[in-house]
Amino acid sequence: MKFKFTVFIVLGVLLMACNKEEETSQANQIPPGSTPFTDDDILFVPYTSESPVFKDQNGNDLTLNFKERLRTEEYYAWDQTYFTFSTDPSLELEMRLRYLQSDVSKKTLAMYMPYYDANGILRNNLFEMPIDPTGLEDGFFKNIIDFYDTLNVGGTERYNVYEVNELVSTDAAKDGPNNFSKLFFNRTYGILQMRMKDGIIWTLQ
């Protein structure tokens, strides 16, 4: 009887240790002082299965074909949404909710915009924005993002709009006319407009 009681105690201790290790592992997935992404945070990326359609100033259409959405819950990729371009399926756009370590830890949306450089090499240009616009004018993003309560985008009045420049200027050797220069985004519709370096402007329809 004493032997059985001892075995139960040992098993209990092992189970507690395993649970503590799992909790520690989960806690290590996000930066100290941060909180997990809430359901409301996740909705900053408004797509579930939609394939938004854009038109350029020459009347051409472009559809971002929804591919999949993954909830990985890692600090570097908490939630990921993928699209392919109707004009070229080899171009895949990723929207990644993550934590950015800058002056302070921020919950952000990183958008990896695909393009072929001048030498025909497939690359990505990174555009990133905090999901909370508070303090944009003073912090890490002050020279990268402008935020508007109301803005006319392509002839349509939009609300709570982020105007986002590339996070880091593209090296000349990796640049090209098909690269992206600026994005407009809000949490209601997602991408509102995409501007390219060749002057083409894709506006949400």
JSON list of C-alpha atoms in Angstrom, two decimals, residues 47-52 63-70 80-84:
[
{"chain": "A", "resi": 47, "resn": "TYR", "atom": "CA", "xyz": [-10.28, 38.34, -44.64]},
{"chain": "A", "resi": 48, "resn": "THR", "atom": "CA", "xyz": [-11.70, 34.87, -44.00]},
{"chain": "A", "resi": 49, "resn": "SER", "atom": "CA", "xyz": [-12.20, 33.55, -47.53]},
{"chain": "A", "resi": 50, "resn": "GLU", "atom": "CA", "xyz": [-12.75, 36.69, -49.61]},
{"chain": "A", "resi": 51, "resn": "SER", "atom": "CA", "xyz": [-10.80, 37.39, -52.80]},
{"chain": "A", "resi": 52, "resn": "PRO", "atom": "CA", "xyz": [-10.71, 41.20, -53.20]},
{"chain": "A", "resi": 63, "resn": "THR", "atom": "CA", "xyz": [-7.85, 39.70, -58.00]},
{"chain": "A", "resi": 64, "resn": "LEU", "atom": "CA", "xyz": [-6.05, 38.62, -54.86]},
{"chain": "A", "resi": 65, "resn": "ASN", "atom": "CA", "xyz": [-7.16, 35.01, -54.73]},
{"chain": "A", "resi": 66, "resn": "PHE", "atom": "CA", "xyz": [-7.59, 33.82, -51.15]},
{"chain": "A", "resi": 67, "resn": "LYS", "atom": "CA", "xyz": [-5.43, 30.76, -50.50]},
{"chain": "A", "resi": 68, "resn": "GLU", "atom": "CA", "xyz": [-5.54, 29.98, -46.78]},
{"chain": "A", "resi": 69, "resn": "ARG", "atom": "CA", "xyz": [-5.45, 31.41, -43.26]},
{"chain": "A", "resi": 70, "resn": "LEU", "atom": "CA", "xyz": [-3.41, 29.81, -40.47]},
{"chain": "A", "resi": 80, "resn": "GLN", "atom": "CA", "xyz": [-1.05, 34.23, -41.38]},
{"chain": "A", "resi": 81, "resn": "THR", "atom": "CA", "xyz": [-3.24, 34.90, -44.42]},
{"chain": "A", "resi": 82, "resn": "TYR", "atom": "CA", "xyz": [-2.12, 34.08, -47.97]},
{"chain": "A", "resi": 83, "resn": "PHE", "atom": "CA", "xyz": [-3.26, 35.25, -51.40]},
{"chain": "A", "resi": 84, "resn": "THR", "atom": "CA", "xyz": [-2.04, 34.69, -54.94]}
]
